[in-house]
Short mmCIF file of C-alpha atoms and ligand atoms in Angstrom, two decimals:
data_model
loop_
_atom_site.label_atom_id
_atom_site.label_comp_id
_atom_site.label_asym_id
_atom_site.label_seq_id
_atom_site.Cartn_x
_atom_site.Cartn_y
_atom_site.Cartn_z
CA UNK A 1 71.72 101.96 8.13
CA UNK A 2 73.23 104.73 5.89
CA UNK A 3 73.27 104.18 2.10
CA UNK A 4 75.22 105.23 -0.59
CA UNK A 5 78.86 105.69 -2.38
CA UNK A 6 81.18 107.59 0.27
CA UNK A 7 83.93 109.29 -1.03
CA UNK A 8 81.77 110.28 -4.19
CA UNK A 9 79.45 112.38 -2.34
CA UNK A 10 76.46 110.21 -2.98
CA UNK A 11 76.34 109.13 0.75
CA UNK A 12 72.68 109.13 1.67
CA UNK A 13 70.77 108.32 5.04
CA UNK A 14 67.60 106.76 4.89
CA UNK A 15 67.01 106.97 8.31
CA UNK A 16 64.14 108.47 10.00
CA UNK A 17 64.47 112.05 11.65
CA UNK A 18 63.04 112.02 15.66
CA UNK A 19 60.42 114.51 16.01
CA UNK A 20 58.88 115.45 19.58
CA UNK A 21 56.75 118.09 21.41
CA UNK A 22 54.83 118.03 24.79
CA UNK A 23 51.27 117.59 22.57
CA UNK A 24 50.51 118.22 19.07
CA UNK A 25 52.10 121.35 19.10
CA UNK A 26 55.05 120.17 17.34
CA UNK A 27 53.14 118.82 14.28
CA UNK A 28 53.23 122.61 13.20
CA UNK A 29 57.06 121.77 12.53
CA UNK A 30 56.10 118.88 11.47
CA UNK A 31 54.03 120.73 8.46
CA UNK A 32 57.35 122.51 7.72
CA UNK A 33 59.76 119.51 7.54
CA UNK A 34 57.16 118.18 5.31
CA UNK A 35 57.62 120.75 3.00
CA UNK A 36 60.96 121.67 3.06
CA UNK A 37 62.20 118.35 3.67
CA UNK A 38 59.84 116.07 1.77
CA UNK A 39 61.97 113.37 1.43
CA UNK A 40 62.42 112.27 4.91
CA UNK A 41 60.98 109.95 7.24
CA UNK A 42 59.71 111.50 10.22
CA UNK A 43 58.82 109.65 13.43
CA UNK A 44 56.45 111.66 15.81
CA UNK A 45 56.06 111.71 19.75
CA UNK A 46 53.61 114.01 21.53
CA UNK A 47 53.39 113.22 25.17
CA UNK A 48 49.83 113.89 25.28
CA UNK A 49 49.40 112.65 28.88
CA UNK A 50 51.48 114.99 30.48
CA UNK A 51 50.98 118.27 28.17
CA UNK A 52 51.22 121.22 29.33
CA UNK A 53 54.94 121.07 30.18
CA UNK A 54 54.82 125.16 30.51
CA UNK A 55 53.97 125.52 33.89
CA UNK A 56 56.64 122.74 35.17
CA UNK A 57 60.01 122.93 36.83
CA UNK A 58 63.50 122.64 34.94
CA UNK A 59 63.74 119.62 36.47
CA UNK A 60 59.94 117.93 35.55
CA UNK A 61 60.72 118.97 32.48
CA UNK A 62 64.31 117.58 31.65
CA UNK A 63 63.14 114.26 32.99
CA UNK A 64 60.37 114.03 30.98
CA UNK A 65 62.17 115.40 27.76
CA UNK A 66 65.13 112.55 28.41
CA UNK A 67 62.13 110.03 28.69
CA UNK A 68 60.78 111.36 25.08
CA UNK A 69 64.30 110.91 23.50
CA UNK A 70 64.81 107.77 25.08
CA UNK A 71 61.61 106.92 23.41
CA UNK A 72 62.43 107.97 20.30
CA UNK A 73 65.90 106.43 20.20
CA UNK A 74 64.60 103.37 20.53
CA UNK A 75 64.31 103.93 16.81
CA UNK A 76 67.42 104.08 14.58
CA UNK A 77 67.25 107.44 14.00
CA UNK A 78 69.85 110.22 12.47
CA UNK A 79 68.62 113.35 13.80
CA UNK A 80 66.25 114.87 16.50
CA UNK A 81 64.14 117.96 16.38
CA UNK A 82 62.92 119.42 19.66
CA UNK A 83 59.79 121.11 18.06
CA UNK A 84 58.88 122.32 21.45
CA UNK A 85 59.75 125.96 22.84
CA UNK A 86 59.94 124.56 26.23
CA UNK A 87 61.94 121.70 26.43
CA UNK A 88 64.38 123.48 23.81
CA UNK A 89 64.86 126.68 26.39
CA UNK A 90 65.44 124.76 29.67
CA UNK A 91 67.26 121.19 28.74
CA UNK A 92 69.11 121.77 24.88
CA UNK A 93 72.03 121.62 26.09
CA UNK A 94 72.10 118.68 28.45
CA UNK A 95 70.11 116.33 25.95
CA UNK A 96 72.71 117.28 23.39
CA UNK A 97 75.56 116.47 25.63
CA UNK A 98 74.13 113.26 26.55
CA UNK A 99 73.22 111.79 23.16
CA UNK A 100 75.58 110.89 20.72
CA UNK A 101 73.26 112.38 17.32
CA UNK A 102 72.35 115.98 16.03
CA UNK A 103 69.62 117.24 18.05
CA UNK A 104 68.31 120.67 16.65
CA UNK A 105 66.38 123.18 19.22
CA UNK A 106 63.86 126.30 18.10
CA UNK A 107 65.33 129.00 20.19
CA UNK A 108 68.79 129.61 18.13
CA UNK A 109 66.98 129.26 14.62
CA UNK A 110 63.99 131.33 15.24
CA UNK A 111 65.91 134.48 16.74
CA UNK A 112 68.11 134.53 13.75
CA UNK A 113 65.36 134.74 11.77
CA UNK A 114 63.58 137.77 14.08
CA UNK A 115 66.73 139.75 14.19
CA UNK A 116 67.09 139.64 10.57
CA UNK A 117 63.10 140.62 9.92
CA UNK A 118 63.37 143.56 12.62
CA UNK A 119 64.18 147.27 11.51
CA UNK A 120 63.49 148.93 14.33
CA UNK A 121 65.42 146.43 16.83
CA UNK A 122 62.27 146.34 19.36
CA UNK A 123 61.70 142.28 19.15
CA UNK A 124 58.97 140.79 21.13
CA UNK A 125 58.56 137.10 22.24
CA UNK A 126 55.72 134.95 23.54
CA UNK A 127 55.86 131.60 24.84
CA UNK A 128 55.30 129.04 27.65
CA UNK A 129 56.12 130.61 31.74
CA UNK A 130 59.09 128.28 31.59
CA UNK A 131 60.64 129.60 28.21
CA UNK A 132 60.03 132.73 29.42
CA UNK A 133 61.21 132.29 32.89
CA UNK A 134 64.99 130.79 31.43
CA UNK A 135 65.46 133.65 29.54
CA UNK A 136 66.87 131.75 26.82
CA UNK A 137 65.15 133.59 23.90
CA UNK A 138 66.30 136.71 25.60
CA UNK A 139 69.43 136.02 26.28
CA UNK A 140 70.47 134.56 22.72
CA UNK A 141 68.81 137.41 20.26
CA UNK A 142 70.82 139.75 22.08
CA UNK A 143 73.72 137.99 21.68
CA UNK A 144 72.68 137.50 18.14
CA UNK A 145 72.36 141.40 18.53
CA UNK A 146 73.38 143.18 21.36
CA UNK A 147 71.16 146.16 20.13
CA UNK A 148 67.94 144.38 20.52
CA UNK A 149 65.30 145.21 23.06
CA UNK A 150 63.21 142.19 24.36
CA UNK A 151 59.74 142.33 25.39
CA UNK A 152 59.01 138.95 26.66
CA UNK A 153 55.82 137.38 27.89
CA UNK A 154 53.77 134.38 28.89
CA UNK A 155 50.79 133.33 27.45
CA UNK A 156 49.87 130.05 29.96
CA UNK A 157 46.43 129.88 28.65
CA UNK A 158 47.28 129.40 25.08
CA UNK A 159 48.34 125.79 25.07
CA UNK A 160 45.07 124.41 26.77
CA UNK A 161 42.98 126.53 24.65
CA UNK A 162 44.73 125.25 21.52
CA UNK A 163 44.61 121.84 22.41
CA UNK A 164 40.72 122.14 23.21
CA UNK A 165 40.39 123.27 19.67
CA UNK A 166 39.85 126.90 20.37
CA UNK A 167 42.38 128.81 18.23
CA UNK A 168 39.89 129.95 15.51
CA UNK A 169 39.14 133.08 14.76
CA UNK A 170 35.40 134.15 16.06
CA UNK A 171 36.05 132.20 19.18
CA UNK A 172 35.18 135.13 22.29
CA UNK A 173 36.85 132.83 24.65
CA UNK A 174 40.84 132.64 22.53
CA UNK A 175 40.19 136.47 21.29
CA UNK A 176 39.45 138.11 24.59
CA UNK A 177 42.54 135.53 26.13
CA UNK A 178 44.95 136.85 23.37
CA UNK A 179 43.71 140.70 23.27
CA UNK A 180 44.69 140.45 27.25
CA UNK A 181 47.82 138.85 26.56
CA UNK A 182 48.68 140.82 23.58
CA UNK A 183 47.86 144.49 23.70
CA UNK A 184 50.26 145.64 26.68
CA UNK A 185 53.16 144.28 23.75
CA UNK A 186 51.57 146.04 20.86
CA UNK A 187 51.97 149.01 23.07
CA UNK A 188 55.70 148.40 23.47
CA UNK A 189 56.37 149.29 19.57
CA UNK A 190 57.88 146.33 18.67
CA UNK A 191 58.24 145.32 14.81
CA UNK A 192 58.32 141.54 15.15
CA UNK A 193 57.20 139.13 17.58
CA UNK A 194 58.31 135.33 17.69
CA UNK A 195 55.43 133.20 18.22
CA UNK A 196 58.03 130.90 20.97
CA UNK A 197 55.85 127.91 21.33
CA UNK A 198 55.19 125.66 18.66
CA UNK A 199 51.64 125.86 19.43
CA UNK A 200 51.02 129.28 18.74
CA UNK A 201 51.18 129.34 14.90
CA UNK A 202 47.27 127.99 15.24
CA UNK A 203 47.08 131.56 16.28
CA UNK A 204 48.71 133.25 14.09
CA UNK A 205 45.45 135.16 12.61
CA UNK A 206 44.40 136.16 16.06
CA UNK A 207 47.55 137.33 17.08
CA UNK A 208 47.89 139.32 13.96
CA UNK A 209 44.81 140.71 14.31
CA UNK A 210 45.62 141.84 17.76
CA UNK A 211 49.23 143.04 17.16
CA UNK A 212 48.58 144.71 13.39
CA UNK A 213 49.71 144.56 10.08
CA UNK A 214 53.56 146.42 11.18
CA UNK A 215 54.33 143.48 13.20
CA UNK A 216 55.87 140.41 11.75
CA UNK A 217 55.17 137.05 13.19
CA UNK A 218 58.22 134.57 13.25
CA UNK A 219 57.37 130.79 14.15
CA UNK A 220 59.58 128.72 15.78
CA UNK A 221 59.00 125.46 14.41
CA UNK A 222 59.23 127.01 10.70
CA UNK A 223 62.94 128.13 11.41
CA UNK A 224 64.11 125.01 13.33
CA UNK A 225 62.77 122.82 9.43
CA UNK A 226 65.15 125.15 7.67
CA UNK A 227 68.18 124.89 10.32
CA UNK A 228 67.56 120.87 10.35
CA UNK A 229 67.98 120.76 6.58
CA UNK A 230 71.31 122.88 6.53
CA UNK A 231 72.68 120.49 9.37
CA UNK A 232 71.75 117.08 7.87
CA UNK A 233 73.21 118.55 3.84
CA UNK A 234 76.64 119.81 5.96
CA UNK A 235 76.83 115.73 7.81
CA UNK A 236 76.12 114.09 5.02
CA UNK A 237 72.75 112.96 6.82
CA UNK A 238 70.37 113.73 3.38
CA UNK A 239 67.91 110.80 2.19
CA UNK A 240 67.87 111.12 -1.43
CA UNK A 241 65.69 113.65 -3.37
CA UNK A 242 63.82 111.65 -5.11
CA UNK A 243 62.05 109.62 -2.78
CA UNK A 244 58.95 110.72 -0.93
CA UNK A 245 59.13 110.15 2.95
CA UNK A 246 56.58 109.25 5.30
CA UNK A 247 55.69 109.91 9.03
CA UNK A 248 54.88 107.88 11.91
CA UNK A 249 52.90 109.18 14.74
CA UNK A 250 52.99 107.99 18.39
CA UNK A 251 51.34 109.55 21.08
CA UNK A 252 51.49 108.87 25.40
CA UNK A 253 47.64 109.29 25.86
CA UNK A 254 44.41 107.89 23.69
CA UNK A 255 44.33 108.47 19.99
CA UNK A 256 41.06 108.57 19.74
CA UNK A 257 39.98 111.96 17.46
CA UNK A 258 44.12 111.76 16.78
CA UNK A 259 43.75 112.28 13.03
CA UNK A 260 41.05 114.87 13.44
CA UNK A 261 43.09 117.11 16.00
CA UNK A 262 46.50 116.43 14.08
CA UNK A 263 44.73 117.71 10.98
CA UNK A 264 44.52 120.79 12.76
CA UNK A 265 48.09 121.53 13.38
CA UNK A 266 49.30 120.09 9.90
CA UNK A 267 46.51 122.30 7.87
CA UNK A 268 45.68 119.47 5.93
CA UNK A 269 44.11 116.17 6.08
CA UNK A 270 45.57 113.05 7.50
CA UNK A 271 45.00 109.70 6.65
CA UNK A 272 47.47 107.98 9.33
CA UNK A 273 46.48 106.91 12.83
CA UNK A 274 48.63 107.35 16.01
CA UNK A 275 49.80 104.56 18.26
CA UNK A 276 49.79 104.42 21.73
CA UNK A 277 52.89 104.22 23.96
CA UNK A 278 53.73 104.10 27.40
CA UNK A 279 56.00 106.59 28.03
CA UNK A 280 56.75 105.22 32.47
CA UNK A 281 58.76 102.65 30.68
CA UNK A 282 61.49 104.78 29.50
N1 DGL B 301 54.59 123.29 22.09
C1 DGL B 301 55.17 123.50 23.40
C2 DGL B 301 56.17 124.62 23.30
O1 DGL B 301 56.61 124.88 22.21
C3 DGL B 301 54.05 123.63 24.39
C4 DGL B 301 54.53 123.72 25.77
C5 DGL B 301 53.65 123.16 26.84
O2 DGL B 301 53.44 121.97 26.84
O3 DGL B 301 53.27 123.93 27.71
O4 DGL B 301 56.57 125.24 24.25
#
Protein backbone atom coordinates (compact mmCIF):
# COMPACT_ATOMS: atom_id res chain seq x y z
CA UNK A 1 0.00 0.00 0.00
CA UNK A 2 1.13 3.65 -0.62
CA UNK A 3 3.05 5.45 2.16
CA UNK A 4 3.50 8.74 3.21
CA UNK A 5 1.96 12.36 4.34
CA UNK A 6 -0.60 13.43 1.46
CA UNK A 7 -1.31 16.83 1.22
CA UNK A 8 2.44 17.64 2.18
CA UNK A 9 3.85 16.20 -0.83
CA UNK A 10 5.68 13.45 0.94
CA UNK A 11 3.27 10.78 -0.54
CA UNK A 12 5.47 7.87 -1.49
CA UNK A 13 4.70 4.36 -3.14
CA UNK A 14 6.59 1.54 -2.16
CA UNK A 15 5.17 -0.60 -4.50
CA UNK A 16 6.87 -2.63 -7.02
CA UNK A 17 6.95 -1.46 -10.79
CA UNK A 18 5.72 -4.59 -13.39
CA UNK A 19 8.36 -5.22 -15.82
CA UNK A 20 7.80 -7.68 -18.92
CA UNK A 21 9.29 -8.71 -22.33
CA UNK A 22 8.77 -11.85 -24.58
CA UNK A 23 12.52 -13.21 -23.23
CA UNK A 24 15.30 -11.49 -21.63
CA UNK A 25 15.19 -8.83 -23.93
CA UNK A 26 13.58 -6.54 -21.61
CA UNK A 27 16.27 -6.83 -18.87
CA UNK A 28 18.15 -4.22 -21.14
CA UNK A 29 15.39 -1.77 -19.67
CA UNK A 30 15.68 -3.33 -16.87
CA UNK A 31 19.58 -2.09 -16.65
CA UNK A 32 18.16 1.42 -17.24
CA UNK A 33 15.41 1.55 -14.54
CA UNK A 34 18.15 0.36 -12.40
CA UNK A 35 20.02 3.25 -12.92
CA UNK A 36 17.82 5.89 -13.33
CA UNK A 37 15.39 4.66 -11.00
CA UNK A 38 17.41 2.95 -8.29
CA UNK A 39 15.08 3.14 -5.75
CA UNK A 40 12.38 0.97 -7.00
CA UNK A 41 11.31 -2.45 -6.79
CA UNK A 42 11.11 -4.10 -9.97
CA UNK A 43 9.30 -7.39 -10.61
CA UNK A 44 10.42 -9.20 -13.89
CA UNK A 45 8.49 -11.57 -16.40
CA UNK A 46 10.12 -12.97 -19.55
CA UNK A 47 7.93 -15.50 -21.21
CA UNK A 48 10.76 -17.56 -22.17
CA UNK A 49 8.60 -20.44 -23.48
CA UNK A 50 6.97 -18.73 -26.08
CA UNK A 51 9.80 -16.10 -27.25
CA UNK A 52 10.00 -15.04 -30.24
CA UNK A 53 6.69 -13.12 -30.27
CA UNK A 54 8.04 -11.26 -33.67
CA UNK A 55 6.88 -13.47 -36.13
CA UNK A 56 3.18 -13.84 -34.47
CA UNK A 57 -0.20 -12.42 -35.30
CA UNK A 58 -1.83 -9.25 -33.54
CA UNK A 59 -3.94 -11.49 -32.11
CA UNK A 60 -1.18 -14.37 -30.62
CA UNK A 61 0.35 -11.65 -29.45
CA UNK A 62 -2.34 -9.55 -27.48
CA UNK A 63 -3.40 -12.78 -25.85
CA UNK A 64 -0.28 -13.63 -24.71
CA UNK A 65 0.70 -9.99 -23.60
CA UNK A 66 -2.88 -9.86 -21.47
CA UNK A 67 -1.69 -13.31 -20.00
CA UNK A 68 1.83 -11.54 -18.94
CA UNK A 69 -0.05 -8.59 -17.24
CA UNK A 70 -2.43 -10.75 -15.72
CA UNK A 71 0.60 -12.39 -14.36
CA UNK A 72 2.13 -9.62 -13.18
CA UNK A 73 -0.95 -8.07 -11.56
CA UNK A 74 -1.24 -10.71 -9.51
CA UNK A 75 1.29 -8.58 -7.67
CA UNK A 76 0.29 -5.24 -6.09
CA UNK A 77 1.92 -3.30 -8.36
CA UNK A 78 1.84 0.70 -9.31
CA UNK A 79 3.09 0.79 -12.70
CA UNK A 80 3.86 -1.45 -15.80
CA UNK A 81 6.59 -1.18 -18.36
CA UNK A 82 6.14 -3.00 -21.64
CA UNK A 83 9.98 -3.32 -22.30
CA UNK A 84 9.16 -5.13 -25.43
CA UNK A 85 9.00 -3.42 -29.04
CA UNK A 86 6.44 -5.86 -30.02
CA UNK A 87 3.83 -6.14 -27.70
CA UNK A 88 4.13 -2.18 -27.22
CA UNK A 89 3.43 -1.61 -31.26
CA UNK A 90 0.47 -4.01 -31.74
CA UNK A 91 -1.62 -4.15 -28.19
CA UNK A 92 -0.60 -0.54 -26.06
CA UNK A 93 -3.51 0.65 -26.39
CA UNK A 94 -5.94 -2.11 -25.55
CA UNK A 95 -3.86 -3.28 -22.38
CA UNK A 96 -4.01 0.32 -21.27
CA UNK A 97 -7.69 0.56 -21.73
CA UNK A 98 -8.27 -2.56 -19.94
CA UNK A 99 -6.20 -2.07 -16.80
CA UNK A 100 -6.89 0.34 -14.34
CA UNK A 101 -2.69 1.43 -13.64
CA UNK A 102 -0.03 3.40 -15.74
CA UNK A 103 1.30 1.16 -18.25
CA UNK A 104 4.28 2.84 -20.19
CA UNK A 105 5.14 1.47 -23.94
CA UNK A 106 8.75 2.04 -25.94
CA UNK A 107 7.41 3.28 -29.18
CA UNK A 108 6.22 6.99 -28.02
CA UNK A 109 9.44 7.53 -25.76
CA UNK A 110 12.04 6.29 -28.08
CA UNK A 111 10.87 8.38 -31.26
CA UNK A 112 10.94 11.48 -29.22
CA UNK A 113 14.19 10.86 -28.44
CA UNK A 114 15.27 10.00 -32.42
CA UNK A 115 13.56 13.04 -33.70
CA UNK A 116 15.31 15.19 -31.33
CA UNK A 117 19.00 13.42 -32.11
CA UNK A 118 18.29 13.66 -36.04
CA UNK A 119 19.62 16.73 -38.17
CA UNK A 120 19.11 15.60 -41.27
CA UNK A 121 15.38 14.22 -40.67
CA UNK A 122 16.26 10.72 -42.49
CA UNK A 123 15.37 8.35 -39.26
CA UNK A 124 15.76 4.69 -39.61
CA UNK A 125 14.14 1.91 -37.46
CA UNK A 126 14.76 -1.78 -36.89
CA UNK A 127 12.74 -4.14 -35.07
CA UNK A 128 10.66 -7.37 -34.87
CA UNK A 129 8.29 -8.24 -38.54
CA UNK A 130 5.34 -7.41 -36.33
CA UNK A 131 6.57 -3.86 -35.10
CA UNK A 132 7.43 -3.30 -38.35
CA UNK A 133 4.43 -4.63 -40.02
CA UNK A 134 1.92 -2.13 -37.56
CA UNK A 135 3.65 0.70 -38.57
CA UNK A 136 3.48 2.11 -35.27
CA UNK A 137 7.06 3.53 -35.06
CA UNK A 138 6.33 4.98 -38.44
CA UNK A 139 3.38 6.32 -37.99
CA UNK A 140 4.11 8.18 -34.55
CA UNK A 141 7.75 9.90 -35.41
CA UNK A 142 6.03 11.46 -38.16
CA UNK A 143 3.48 12.67 -36.24
CA UNK A 144 6.10 13.65 -33.77
CA UNK A 145 7.48 15.26 -37.08
CA UNK A 146 5.74 15.31 -40.11
CA UNK A 147 9.14 16.06 -41.90
CA UNK A 148 10.69 12.81 -41.10
CA UNK A 149 11.50 10.12 -43.59
CA UNK A 150 11.26 6.46 -42.26
CA UNK A 151 13.31 3.69 -43.36
CA UNK A 152 11.95 0.76 -41.59
CA UNK A 153 13.08 -2.82 -41.46
CA UNK A 154 12.98 -6.28 -39.95
CA UNK A 155 15.64 -8.01 -38.55
CA UNK A 156 13.75 -11.68 -37.65
CA UNK A 157 17.00 -13.32 -37.06
CA UNK A 158 18.22 -11.08 -34.39
CA UNK A 159 16.17 -12.25 -31.46
CA UNK A 160 17.16 -16.04 -31.78
CA UNK A 161 20.66 -15.17 -32.33
CA UNK A 162 20.68 -12.98 -29.23
CA UNK A 163 19.07 -15.32 -27.13
CA UNK A 164 21.61 -18.16 -28.26
CA UNK A 165 24.27 -15.86 -26.99
CA UNK A 166 25.55 -14.72 -30.31
CA UNK A 167 25.56 -10.89 -30.21
CA UNK A 168 29.35 -10.47 -29.67
CA UNK A 169 31.43 -8.93 -31.72
CA UNK A 170 33.85 -11.54 -33.74
CA UNK A 171 30.91 -13.82 -34.09
CA UNK A 172 30.83 -14.56 -38.39
CA UNK A 173 27.44 -15.93 -37.88
CA UNK A 174 25.60 -12.25 -36.01
CA UNK A 175 28.14 -10.02 -38.29
CA UNK A 176 27.39 -11.44 -41.68
CA UNK A 177 23.31 -11.59 -40.31
CA UNK A 178 23.55 -7.81 -39.38
CA UNK A 179 25.88 -6.58 -42.44
CA UNK A 180 22.80 -8.22 -44.61
CA UNK A 181 20.30 -6.61 -42.61
CA UNK A 182 22.04 -3.41 -42.22
CA UNK A 183 23.87 -2.10 -45.23
CA UNK A 184 20.81 -1.54 -47.72
CA UNK A 185 19.82 1.26 -44.55
CA UNK A 186 23.27 2.69 -44.30
CA UNK A 187 22.76 3.30 -47.94
CA UNK A 188 19.54 5.23 -47.32
CA UNK A 189 21.57 8.25 -45.53
CA UNK A 190 19.92 8.19 -42.52
CA UNK A 191 21.49 10.00 -39.30
CA UNK A 192 19.90 7.91 -36.56
CA UNK A 193 18.52 4.60 -36.31
CA UNK A 194 16.28 3.29 -33.30
CA UNK A 195 17.38 0.01 -32.26
CA UNK A 196 13.08 -0.97 -31.90
CA UNK A 197 13.45 -4.16 -30.02
CA UNK A 198 14.66 -4.32 -26.69
CA UNK A 199 16.94 -6.97 -27.69
CA UNK A 200 18.99 -5.22 -29.99
CA UNK A 201 21.08 -3.00 -27.64
CA UNK A 202 23.32 -6.46 -27.21
CA UNK A 203 24.12 -5.30 -30.65
CA UNK A 204 24.74 -2.16 -30.44
CA UNK A 205 28.69 -2.51 -31.36
CA UNK A 206 27.86 -4.56 -34.38
CA UNK A 207 25.34 -2.43 -35.60
CA UNK A 208 27.56 0.52 -35.18
CA UNK A 209 30.15 -0.98 -36.80
CA UNK A 210 27.99 -1.73 -39.73
CA UNK A 211 26.06 1.60 -39.92
CA UNK A 212 29.26 4.09 -38.95
CA UNK A 213 30.25 6.55 -36.68
CA UNK A 214 27.42 9.46 -38.40
CA UNK A 215 24.67 7.35 -37.28
CA UNK A 216 23.26 7.55 -33.83
CA UNK A 217 21.79 4.56 -32.18
CA UNK A 218 18.60 5.25 -29.97
CA UNK A 219 17.40 2.24 -27.67
CA UNK A 220 14.11 1.74 -26.84
CA UNK A 221 14.17 0.40 -23.51
CA UNK A 222 16.65 3.38 -22.40
CA UNK A 223 13.88 6.03 -23.32
CA UNK A 224 10.82 4.13 -21.96
CA UNK A 225 13.26 4.23 -17.98
CA UNK A 226 13.31 7.96 -18.46
CA UNK A 227 9.45 8.39 -19.58
CA UNK A 228 8.48 5.87 -16.53
CA UNK A 229 10.28 8.14 -14.07
CA UNK A 230 8.57 11.47 -15.34
CA UNK A 231 5.10 9.58 -15.10
CA UNK A 232 5.44 8.02 -11.61
CA UNK A 233 7.16 11.93 -10.11
CA UNK A 234 3.85 13.70 -12.05
CA UNK A 235 1.22 10.70 -9.99
CA UNK A 236 2.75 10.89 -7.06
CA UNK A 237 3.85 7.10 -7.65
CA UNK A 238 7.84 7.80 -6.37
CA UNK A 239 9.31 5.30 -3.61
CA UNK A 240 11.51 7.41 -1.62
CA UNK A 241 15.13 8.35 -2.62
CA UNK A 242 16.81 7.02 -0.18
CA UNK A 243 16.09 3.53 -0.23
CA UNK A 244 17.73 1.05 -2.54
CA UNK A 245 15.19 -1.23 -4.49
CA UNK A 246 15.44 -4.66 -5.50
CA UNK A 247 14.22 -6.93 -8.41
CA UNK A 248 12.48 -10.09 -8.70
CA UNK A 249 12.80 -12.25 -11.67
CA UNK A 250 10.24 -14.80 -12.99
CA UNK A 251 10.49 -16.53 -16.04
CA UNK A 252 7.69 -19.14 -18.17
CA UNK A 253 10.44 -21.71 -19.18
CA UNK A 254 13.58 -23.39 -17.08
CA UNK A 255 15.96 -21.13 -15.25
CA UNK A 256 18.57 -23.10 -15.51
CA UNK A 257 21.86 -20.80 -16.86
CA UNK A 258 19.09 -17.81 -15.85
CA UNK A 259 21.67 -15.75 -13.98
CA UNK A 260 24.36 -16.41 -16.52
CA UNK A 261 22.18 -15.29 -19.65
CA UNK A 262 20.48 -12.35 -17.57
CA UNK A 263 24.02 -11.16 -16.83
CA UNK A 264 24.24 -10.67 -20.35
CA UNK A 265 21.49 -8.27 -20.94
CA UNK A 266 22.06 -6.33 -17.54
CA UNK A 267 26.07 -5.91 -18.30
CA UNK A 268 26.79 -6.88 -14.99
CA UNK A 269 26.72 -9.72 -12.66
CA UNK A 270 23.72 -11.14 -10.96
CA UNK A 271 23.46 -12.80 -7.88
CA UNK A 272 19.49 -13.52 -7.95
CA UNK A 273 17.87 -16.63 -9.38
CA UNK A 274 14.62 -16.71 -11.47
CA UNK A 275 11.49 -18.62 -10.57
CA UNK A 276 9.47 -20.57 -12.61
CA UNK A 277 5.83 -19.85 -13.51
CA UNK A 278 3.22 -21.22 -15.45
CA UNK A 279 2.04 -18.78 -17.55
CA UNK A 280 -1.52 -21.41 -19.15
CA UNK A 281 -2.91 -20.44 -15.83
CA UNK A 282 -3.52 -16.89 -16.48
N1 LIG B 1 12.33 -7.80 -27.03
C1 LIG B 1 11.23 -8.03 -27.94
C2 LIG B 1 10.93 -6.73 -28.65
O1 LIG B 1 11.32 -5.71 -28.13
C3 LIG B 1 11.54 -9.23 -28.77
C4 LIG B 1 10.43 -9.62 -29.64
C5 LIG B 1 10.29 -11.07 -29.96
O2 LIG B 1 10.02 -11.84 -29.06
O3 LIG B 1 10.35 -11.40 -31.14
O4 LIG B 1 10.31 -6.66 -29.67
Amino acid sequence: MPSGVKGMSVFMDHRPIGVFDSGLGGLTAVRSLRRILPEEDLIYFGDTSRVPYGGRSRETILKYARQDVRFLRSFDLKAILIACGTVSTTSLPVLQAENDLPIVGVVEPTCRRAVAVTKNKRVGMIATLASVRSGNYDQTLRTLDPEIQVFSKPCPLFVPLVENGRFRPGDSVIETVAREYLEPMRDTGIDTLILGCTHYPLLAEIIGAVMGPEVTLVSAGEESAFELKRLLKASELRADESRQGDAAYYVSDRVENFEEIASWFLQEDLHHEANQIDIDRY
